[in-house]
PDB file of C-alpha atoms in Angstrom:
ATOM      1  CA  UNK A   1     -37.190  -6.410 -15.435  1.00 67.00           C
ATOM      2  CA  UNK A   2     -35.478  -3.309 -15.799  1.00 64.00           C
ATOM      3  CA  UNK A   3     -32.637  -2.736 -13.701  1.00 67.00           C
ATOM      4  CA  UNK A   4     -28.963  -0.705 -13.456  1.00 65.00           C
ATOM      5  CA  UNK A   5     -25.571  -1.871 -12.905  1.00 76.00           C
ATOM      6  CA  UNK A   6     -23.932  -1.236  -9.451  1.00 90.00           C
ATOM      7  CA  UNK A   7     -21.048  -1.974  -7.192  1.00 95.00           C
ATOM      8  CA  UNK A   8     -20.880  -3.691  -4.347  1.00 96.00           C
ATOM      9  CA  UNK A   9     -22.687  -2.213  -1.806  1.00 95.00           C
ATOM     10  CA  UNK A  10     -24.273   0.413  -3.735  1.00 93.00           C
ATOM     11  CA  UNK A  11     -28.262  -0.094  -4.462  1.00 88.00           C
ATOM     12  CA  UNK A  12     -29.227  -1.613  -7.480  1.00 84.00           C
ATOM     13  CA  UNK A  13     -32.609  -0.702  -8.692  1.00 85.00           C
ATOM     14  CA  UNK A  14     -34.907  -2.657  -9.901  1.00 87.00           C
ATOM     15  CA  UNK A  15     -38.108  -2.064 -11.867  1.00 87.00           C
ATOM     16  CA  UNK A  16     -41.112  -4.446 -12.579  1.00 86.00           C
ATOM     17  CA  UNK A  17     -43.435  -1.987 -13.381  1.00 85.00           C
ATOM     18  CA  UNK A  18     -43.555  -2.673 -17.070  1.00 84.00           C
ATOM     19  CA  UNK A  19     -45.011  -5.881 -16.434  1.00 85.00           C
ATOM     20  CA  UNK A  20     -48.644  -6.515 -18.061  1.00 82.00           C
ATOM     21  CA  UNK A  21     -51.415  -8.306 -18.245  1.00 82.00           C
ATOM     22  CA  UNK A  22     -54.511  -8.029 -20.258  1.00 79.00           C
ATOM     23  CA  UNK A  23     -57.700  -6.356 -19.452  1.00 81.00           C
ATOM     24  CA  UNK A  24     -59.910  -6.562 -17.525  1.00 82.00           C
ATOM     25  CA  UNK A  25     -57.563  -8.413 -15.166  1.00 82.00           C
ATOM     26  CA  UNK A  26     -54.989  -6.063 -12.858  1.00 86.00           C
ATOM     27  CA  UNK A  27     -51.445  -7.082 -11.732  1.00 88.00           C
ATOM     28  CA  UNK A  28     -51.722  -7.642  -7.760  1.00 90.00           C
ATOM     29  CA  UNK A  29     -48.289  -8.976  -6.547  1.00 92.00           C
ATOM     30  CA  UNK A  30     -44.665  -8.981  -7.308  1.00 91.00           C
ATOM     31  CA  UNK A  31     -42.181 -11.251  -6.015  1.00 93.00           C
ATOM     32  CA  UNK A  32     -38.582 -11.052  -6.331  1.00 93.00           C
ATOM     33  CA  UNK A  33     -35.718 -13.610  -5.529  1.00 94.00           C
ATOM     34  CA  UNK A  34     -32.703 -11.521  -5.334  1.00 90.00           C
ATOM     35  CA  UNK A  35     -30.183 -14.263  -4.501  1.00 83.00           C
ATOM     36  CA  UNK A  36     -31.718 -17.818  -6.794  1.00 82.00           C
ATOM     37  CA  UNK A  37     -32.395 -19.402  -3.437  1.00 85.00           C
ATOM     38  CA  UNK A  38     -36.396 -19.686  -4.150  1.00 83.00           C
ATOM     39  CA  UNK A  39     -37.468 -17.142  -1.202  1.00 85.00           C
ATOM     40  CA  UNK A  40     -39.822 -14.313  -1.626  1.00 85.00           C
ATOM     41  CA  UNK A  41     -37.133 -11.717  -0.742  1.00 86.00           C
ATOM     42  CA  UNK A  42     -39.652  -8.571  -1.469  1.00 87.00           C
ATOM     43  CA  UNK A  43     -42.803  -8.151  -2.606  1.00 88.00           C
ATOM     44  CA  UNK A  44     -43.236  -4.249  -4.570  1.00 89.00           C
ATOM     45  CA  UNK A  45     -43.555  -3.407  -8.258  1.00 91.00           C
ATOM     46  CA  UNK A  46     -40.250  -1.679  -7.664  1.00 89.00           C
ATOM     47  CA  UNK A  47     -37.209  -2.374  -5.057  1.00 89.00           C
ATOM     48  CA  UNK A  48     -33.773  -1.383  -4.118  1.00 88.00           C
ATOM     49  CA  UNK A  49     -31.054  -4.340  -3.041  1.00 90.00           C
ATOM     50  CA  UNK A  50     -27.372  -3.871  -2.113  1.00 92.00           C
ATOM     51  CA  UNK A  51     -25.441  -6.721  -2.997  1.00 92.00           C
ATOM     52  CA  UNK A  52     -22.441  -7.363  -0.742  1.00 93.00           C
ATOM     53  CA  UNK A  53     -20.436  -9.274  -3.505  1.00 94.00           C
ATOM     54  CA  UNK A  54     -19.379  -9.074  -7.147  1.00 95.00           C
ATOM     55  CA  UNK A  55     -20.492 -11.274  -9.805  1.00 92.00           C
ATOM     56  CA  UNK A  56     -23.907 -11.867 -11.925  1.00 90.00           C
ATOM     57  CA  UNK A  57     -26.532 -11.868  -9.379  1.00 90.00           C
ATOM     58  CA  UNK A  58     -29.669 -14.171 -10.631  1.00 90.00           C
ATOM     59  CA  UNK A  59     -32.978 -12.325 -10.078  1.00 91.00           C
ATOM     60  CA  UNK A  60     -36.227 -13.647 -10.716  1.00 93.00           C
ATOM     61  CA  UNK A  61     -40.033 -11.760 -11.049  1.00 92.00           C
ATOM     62  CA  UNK A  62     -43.057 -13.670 -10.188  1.00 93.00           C
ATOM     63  CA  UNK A  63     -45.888 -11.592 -10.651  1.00 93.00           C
ATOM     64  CA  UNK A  64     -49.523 -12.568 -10.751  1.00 92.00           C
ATOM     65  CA  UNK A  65     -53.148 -11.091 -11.629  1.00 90.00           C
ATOM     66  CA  UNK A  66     -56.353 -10.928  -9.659  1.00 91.00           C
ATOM     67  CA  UNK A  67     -57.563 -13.714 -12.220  1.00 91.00           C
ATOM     68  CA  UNK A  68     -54.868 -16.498 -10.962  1.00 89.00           C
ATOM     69  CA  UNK A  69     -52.439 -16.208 -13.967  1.00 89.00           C
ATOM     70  CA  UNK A  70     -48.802 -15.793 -12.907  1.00 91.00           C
ATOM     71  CA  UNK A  71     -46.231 -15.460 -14.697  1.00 92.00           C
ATOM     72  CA  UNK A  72     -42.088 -15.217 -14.171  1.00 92.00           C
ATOM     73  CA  UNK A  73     -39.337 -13.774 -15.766  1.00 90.00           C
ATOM     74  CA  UNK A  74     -35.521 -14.105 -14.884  1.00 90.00           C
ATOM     75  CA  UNK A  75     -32.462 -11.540 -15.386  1.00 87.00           C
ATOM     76  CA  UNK A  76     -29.032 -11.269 -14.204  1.00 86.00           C
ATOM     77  CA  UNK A  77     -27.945  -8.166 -12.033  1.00 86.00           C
ATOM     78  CA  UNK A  78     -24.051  -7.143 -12.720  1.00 90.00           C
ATOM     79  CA  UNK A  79     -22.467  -6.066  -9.512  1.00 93.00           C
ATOM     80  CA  UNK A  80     -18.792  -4.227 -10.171  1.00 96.00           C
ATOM     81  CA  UNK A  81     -15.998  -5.048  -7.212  1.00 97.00           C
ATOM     82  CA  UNK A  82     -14.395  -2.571  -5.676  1.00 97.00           C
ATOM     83  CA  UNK A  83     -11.216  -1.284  -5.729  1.00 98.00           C
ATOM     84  CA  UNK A  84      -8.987  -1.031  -2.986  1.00 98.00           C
ATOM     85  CA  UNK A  85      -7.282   2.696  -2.366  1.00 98.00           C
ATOM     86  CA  UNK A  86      -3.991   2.678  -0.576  1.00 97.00           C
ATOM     87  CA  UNK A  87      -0.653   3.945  -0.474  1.00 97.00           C
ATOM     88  CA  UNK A  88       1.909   3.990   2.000  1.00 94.00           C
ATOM     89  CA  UNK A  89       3.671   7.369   3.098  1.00 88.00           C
ATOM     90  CA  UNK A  90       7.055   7.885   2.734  1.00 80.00           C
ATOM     91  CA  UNK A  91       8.841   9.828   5.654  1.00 83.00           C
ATOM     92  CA  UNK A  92       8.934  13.317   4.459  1.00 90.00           C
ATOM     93  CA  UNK A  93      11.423  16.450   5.176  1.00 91.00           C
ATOM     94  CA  UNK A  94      10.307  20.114   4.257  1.00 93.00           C
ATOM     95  CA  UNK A  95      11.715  21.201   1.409  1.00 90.00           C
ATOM     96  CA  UNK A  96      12.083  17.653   0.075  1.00 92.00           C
ATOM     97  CA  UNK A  97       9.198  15.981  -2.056  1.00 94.00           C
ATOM     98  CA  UNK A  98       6.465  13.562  -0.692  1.00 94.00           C
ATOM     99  CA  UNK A  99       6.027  10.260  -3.024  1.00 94.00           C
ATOM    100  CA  UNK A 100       4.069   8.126  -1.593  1.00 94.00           C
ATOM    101  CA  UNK A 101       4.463   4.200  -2.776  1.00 93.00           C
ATOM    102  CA  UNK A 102       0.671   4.061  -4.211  1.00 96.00           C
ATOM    103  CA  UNK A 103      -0.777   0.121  -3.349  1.00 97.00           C
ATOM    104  CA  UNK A 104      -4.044   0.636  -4.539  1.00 98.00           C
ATOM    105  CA  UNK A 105      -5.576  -2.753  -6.461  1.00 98.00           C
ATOM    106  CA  UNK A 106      -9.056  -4.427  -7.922  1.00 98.00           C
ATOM    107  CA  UNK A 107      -9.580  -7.862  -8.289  1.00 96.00           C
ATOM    108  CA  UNK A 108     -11.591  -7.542 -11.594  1.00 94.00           C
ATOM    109  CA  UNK A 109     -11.666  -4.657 -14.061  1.00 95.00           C
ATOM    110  CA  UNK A 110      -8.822  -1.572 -14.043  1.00 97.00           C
ATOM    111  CA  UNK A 111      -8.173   1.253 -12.008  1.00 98.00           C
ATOM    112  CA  UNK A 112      -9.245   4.704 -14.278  1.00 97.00           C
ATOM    113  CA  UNK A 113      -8.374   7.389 -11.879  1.00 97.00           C
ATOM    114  CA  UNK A 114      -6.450   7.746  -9.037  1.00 98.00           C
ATOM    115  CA  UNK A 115      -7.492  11.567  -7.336  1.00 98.00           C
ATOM    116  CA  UNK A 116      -5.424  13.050  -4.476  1.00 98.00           C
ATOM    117  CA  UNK A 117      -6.083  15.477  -2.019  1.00 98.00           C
ATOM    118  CA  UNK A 118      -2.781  16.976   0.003  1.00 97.00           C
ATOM    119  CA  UNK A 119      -4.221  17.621   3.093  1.00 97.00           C
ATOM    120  CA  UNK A 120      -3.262  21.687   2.534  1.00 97.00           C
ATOM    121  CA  UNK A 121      -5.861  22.374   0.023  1.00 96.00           C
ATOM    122  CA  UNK A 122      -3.513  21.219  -3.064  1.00 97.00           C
ATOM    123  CA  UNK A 123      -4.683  18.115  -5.020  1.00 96.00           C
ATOM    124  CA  UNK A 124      -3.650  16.053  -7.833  1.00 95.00           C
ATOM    125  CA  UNK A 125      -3.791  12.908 -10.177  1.00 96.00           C
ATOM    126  CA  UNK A 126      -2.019  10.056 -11.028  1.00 95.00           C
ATOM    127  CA  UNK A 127      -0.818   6.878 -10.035  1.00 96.00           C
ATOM    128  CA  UNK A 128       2.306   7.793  -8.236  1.00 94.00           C
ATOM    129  CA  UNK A 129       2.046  11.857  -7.696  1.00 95.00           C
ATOM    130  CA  UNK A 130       5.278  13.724  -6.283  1.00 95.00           C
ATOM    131  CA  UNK A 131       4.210  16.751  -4.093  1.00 96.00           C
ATOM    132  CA  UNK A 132       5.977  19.449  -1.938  1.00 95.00           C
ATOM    133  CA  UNK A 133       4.978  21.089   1.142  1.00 96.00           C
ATOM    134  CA  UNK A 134       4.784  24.366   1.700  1.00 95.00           C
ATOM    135  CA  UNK A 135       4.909  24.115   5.464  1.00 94.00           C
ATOM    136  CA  UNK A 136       5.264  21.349   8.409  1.00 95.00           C
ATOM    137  CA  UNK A 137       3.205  19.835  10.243  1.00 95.00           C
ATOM    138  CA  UNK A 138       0.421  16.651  10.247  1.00 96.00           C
ATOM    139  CA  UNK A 139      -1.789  16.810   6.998  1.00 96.00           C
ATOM    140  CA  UNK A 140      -4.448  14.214   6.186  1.00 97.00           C
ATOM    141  CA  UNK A 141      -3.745  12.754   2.939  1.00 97.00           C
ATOM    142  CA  UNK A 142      -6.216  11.193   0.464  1.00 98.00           C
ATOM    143  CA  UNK A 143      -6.514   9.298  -2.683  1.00 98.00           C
ATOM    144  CA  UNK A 144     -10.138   8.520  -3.884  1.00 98.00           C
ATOM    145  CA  UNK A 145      -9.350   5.863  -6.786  1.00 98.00           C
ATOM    146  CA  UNK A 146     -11.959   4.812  -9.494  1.00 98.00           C
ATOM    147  CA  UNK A 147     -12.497   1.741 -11.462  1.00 98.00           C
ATOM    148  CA  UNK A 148     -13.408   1.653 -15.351  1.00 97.00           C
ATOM    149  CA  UNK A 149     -17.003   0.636 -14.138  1.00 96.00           C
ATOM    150  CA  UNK A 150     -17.330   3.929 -12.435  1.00 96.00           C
ATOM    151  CA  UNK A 151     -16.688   1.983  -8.620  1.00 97.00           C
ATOM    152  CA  UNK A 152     -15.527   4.185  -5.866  1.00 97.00           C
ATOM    153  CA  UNK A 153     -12.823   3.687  -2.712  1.00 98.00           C
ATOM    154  CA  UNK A 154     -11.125   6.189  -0.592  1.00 98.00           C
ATOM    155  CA  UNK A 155      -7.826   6.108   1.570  1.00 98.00           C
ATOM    156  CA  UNK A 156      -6.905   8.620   4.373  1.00 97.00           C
ATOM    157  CA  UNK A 157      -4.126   8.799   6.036  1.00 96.00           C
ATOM    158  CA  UNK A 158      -1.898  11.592   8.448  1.00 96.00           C
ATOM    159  CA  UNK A 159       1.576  12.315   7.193  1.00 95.00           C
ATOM    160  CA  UNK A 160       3.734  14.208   9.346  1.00 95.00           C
ATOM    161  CA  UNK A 161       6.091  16.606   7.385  1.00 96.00           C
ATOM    162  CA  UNK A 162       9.538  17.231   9.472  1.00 94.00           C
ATOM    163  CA  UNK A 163      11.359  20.366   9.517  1.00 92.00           C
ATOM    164  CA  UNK A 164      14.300  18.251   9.352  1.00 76.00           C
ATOM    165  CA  UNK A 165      17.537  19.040  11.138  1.00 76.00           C
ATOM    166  CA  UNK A 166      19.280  22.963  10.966  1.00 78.00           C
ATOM    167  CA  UNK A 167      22.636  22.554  10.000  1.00 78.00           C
ATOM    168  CA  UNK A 168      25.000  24.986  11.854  1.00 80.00           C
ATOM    169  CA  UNK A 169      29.133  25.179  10.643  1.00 78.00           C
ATOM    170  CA  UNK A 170      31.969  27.228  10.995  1.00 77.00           C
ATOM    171  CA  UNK A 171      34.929  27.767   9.125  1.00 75.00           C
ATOM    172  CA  UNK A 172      38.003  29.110  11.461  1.00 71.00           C
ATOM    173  CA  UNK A 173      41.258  30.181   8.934  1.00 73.00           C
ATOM    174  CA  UNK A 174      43.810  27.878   9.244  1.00 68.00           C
ATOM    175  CA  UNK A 175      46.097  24.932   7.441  1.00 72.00           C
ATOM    176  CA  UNK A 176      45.168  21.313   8.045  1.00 68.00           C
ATOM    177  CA  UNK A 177      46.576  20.012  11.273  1.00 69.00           C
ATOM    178  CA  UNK A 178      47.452  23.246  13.005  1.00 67.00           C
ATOM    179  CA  UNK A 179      45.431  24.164  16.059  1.00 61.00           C
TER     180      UNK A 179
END
């Protein structure tokens, strides 16, 4: 069986085509258990299956000839978790610096990259980015994180950046405590 790696529900492929049998005899079927329950799940030389959880996934190969002979072969499928992008936005002024409180997590493996995207066509990296604003206004805010196994999630969410209140004083000549 020859197979790739995946994350959850990404499609792992996998390949019984170098399977064999001597001549004159052919190879006629292929049967896969994709989940070690003893069911036929498909029945090609080659197949694509999304797993829906992490862990070693048992997979077994029955294939059989046109003279009777069958044979079977069994193989573990590694499925990656994963991650889980988040952050929560802090309130943000104009003019003063957005930080959001990043509470992305995996339950297996590390988080490699954390990518942002601003909302105003500015990105950046890191954990815990600082950015300013340029302007006000609702933005849509991203982080696409990545695990060391290459597994993918994505968090969006609309930030509102304030003006923030105008400040307006006047200063009238005087001493202290005449009016």
């Amino acid at each position: 069986i020859n197979w790739t790696s995946a994350c959850v529900n990404d499609t792992v492929m996998l390949d019984g085509s170098g399977s064999q049998v001597g001549n004159p005899a052919q190879l006629t079927q292929w049967l896969w258990d994709l989940n070690g329950d003893g069911q036929h799940d498909a029945q090609q030389v080659s197949i694509g299956h999304v797993f829906s959880s992490s862990g070693s996934k048992p997979i077994r190969l029955i294939v059989q000839a046109d003279n009777g002979c069958i044979d079977t072969v069994f193989a573990s499928a590694i499925v990656h978790p994963l991650p889980l992008a988040g952050f929560v936005p802090d309130v943000v002024c104009f003019g003063q610096a957005f930080q959001p409180q990043n509470t992305s997590s995996i339950s297996t493996g590390q988080i490699q990259n954390y990518s942002w995207s601003f909302g105003d066509g500015s990105g950046g990296s890191g954990q815990n980015p600082s950015y300013s604003y340029a302007d006000t206004g609702w933005f849509q805010v991203e982080l696409v994180v990545a695990s060391d196994e290459g597994c993918l999630d994505t968090s969006k969410v609309p930030i509102y950046v304030s003006p923030g209140p105008e400040i307006q004083a006047s200063v009238n000549p005087g001493c202290f405590g005449q009016v």
